[in-house]
Short mmCIF file of C-alpha atoms and ligand atoms in Angstrom, two decimals:
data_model
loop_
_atom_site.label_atom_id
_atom_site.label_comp_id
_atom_site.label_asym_id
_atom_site.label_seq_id
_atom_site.Cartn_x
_atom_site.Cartn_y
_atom_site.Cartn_z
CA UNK A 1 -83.22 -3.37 156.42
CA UNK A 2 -81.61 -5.39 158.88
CA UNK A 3 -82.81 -8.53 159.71
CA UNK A 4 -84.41 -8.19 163.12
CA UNK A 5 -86.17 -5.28 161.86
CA UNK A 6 -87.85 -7.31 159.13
CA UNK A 7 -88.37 -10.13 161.26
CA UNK A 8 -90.21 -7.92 163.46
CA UNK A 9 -92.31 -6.32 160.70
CA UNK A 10 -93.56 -9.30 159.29
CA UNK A 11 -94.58 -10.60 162.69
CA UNK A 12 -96.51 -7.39 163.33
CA UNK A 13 -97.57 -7.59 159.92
CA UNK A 14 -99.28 -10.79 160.23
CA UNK A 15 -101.56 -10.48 163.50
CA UNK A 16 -104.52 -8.16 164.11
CA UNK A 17 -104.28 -8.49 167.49
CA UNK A 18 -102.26 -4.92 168.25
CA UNK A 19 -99.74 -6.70 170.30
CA UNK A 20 -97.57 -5.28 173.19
CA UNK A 21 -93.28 -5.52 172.74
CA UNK A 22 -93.49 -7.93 175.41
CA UNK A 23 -95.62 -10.48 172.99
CA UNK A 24 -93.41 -9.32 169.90
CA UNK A 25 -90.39 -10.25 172.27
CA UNK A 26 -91.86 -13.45 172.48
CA UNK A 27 -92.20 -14.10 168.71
CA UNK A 28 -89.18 -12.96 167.82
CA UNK A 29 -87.31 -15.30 170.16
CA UNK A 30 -89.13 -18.03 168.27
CA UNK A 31 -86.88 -16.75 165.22
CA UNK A 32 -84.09 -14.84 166.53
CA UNK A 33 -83.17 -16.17 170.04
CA UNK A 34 -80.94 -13.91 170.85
CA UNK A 35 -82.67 -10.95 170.04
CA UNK A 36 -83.03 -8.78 173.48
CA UNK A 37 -85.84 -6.91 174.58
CA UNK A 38 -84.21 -3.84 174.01
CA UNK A 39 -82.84 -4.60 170.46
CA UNK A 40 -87.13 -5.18 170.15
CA UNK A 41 -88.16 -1.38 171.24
CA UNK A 42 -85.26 0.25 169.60
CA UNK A 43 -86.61 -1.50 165.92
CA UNK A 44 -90.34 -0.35 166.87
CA UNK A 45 -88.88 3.19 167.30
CA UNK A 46 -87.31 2.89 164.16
CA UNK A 47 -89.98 1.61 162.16
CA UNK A 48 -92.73 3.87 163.95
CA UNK A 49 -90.52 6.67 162.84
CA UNK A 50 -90.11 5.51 158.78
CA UNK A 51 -94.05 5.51 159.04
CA UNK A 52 -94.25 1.43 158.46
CA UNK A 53 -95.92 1.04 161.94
CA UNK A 54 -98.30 2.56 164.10
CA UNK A 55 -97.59 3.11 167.91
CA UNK A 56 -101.19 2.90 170.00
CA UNK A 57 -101.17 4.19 173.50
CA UNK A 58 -104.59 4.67 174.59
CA UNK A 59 -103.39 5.62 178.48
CA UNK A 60 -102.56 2.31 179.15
CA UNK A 61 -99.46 1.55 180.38
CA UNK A 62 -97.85 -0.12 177.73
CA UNK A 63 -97.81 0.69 174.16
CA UNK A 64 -99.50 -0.95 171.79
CA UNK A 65 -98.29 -1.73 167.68
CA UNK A 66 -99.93 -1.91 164.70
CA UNK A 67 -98.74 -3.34 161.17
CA UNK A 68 -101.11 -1.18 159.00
CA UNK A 69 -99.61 2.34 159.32
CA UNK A 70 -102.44 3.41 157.63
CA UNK A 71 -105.05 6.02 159.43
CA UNK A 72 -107.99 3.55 160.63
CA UNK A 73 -110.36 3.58 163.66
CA UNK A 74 -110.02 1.30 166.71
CA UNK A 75 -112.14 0.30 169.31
CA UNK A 76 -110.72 -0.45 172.79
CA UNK A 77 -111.89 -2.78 175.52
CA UNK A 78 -112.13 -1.30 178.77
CA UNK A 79 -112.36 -4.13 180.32
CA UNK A 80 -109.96 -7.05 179.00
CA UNK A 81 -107.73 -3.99 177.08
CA UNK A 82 -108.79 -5.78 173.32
CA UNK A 83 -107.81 -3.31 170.97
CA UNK A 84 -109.65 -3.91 167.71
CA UNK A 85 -109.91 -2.54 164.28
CA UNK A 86 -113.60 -0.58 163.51
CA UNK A 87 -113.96 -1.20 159.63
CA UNK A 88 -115.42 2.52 158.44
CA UNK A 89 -114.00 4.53 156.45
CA UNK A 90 -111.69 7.54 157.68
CA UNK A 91 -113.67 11.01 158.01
CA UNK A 92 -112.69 13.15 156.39
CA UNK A 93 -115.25 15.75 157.06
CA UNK A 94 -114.42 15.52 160.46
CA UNK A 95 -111.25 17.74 159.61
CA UNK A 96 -112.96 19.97 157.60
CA UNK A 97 -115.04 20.80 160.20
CA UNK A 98 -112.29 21.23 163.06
CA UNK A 99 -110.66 23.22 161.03
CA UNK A 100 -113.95 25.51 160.39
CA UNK A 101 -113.51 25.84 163.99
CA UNK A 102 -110.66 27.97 163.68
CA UNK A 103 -108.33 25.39 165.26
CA UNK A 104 -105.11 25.98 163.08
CA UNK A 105 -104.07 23.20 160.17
CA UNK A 106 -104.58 19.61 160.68
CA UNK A 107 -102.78 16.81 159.13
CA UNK A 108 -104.45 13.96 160.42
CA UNK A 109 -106.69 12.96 163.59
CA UNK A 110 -107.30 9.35 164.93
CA UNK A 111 -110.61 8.20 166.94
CA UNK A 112 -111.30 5.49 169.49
CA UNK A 113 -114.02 4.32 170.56
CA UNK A 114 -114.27 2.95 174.12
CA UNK A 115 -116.97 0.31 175.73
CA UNK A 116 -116.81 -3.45 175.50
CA UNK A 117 -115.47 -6.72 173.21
CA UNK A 118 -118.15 -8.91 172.21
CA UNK A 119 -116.92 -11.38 175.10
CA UNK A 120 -116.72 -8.99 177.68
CA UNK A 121 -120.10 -8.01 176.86
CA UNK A 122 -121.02 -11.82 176.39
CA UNK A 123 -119.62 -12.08 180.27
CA UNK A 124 -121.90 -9.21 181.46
CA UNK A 125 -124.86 -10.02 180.14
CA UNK A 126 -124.54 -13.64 181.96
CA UNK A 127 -123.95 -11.92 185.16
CA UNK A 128 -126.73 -9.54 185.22
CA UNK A 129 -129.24 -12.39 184.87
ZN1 LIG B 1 -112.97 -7.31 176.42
MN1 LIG B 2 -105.35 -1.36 163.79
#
């Protein structure tokens, strides 16, 4: 692994916060100053590809990354774009019953759920009163 990759893994690695390549472009600097923006995507690609990362796009217009690879639930902010991790288990049954449906195989399926951050909601309820 070359080093700009695995700078760029642990720095995903070590947020929650699902950041854009913009903000990991930022980081990265912090280590690697030369690094480009470029050199940035084509490592995501890489690393989305070998399954270590997970690329979000929820019809935003930038991507989003993730550090745990792992199937897992989000929940998305439509109003400040906070994408968050939802703590439940994966379900399982859900496939099961898709493919009752007469669907074809599935491998895998991923879920968001869409409404407001705690803040956001925070913000609304002080306007509404
Ligand atoms: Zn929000
Ligand atoms: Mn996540």
């Amino acid at each position: 692994m070359t080093r700009q990759k695995k700078v760029i893994l642990d720095i995903l690695r070590s947020t929650k916060s699902h950041p854009t390549a913009d903000w990991i472009y930022t980081e990265a600097r912090k280590v690697i100053p030369d690094i480009s923006l470029g050199t940035v995507y084509r490592n995501l690609n890489v690393l989305r590809e070998a399954g270590e990362i997970l690329e979000l796009n929820y019809g935003s217009s930038y991507s989003h990354y993730d550090g745990n690879p792992e199937n897992h639930y989000h929940h998305v902010c439509l109003e400040c774009d906070r994408i968050a991790d939802v703590p439940m288990p994966v379900q399982a049954e859900l496939e099961q019953k898709a493919r009752a449906c007469g669907c074809g195989e599935i491998y895998y399926h991923r879920l968001e759920f869409y409404g407001l951050c705690p803040a956001c909601q925070q913000k609304k309820d002080k306007q509404t009163r």
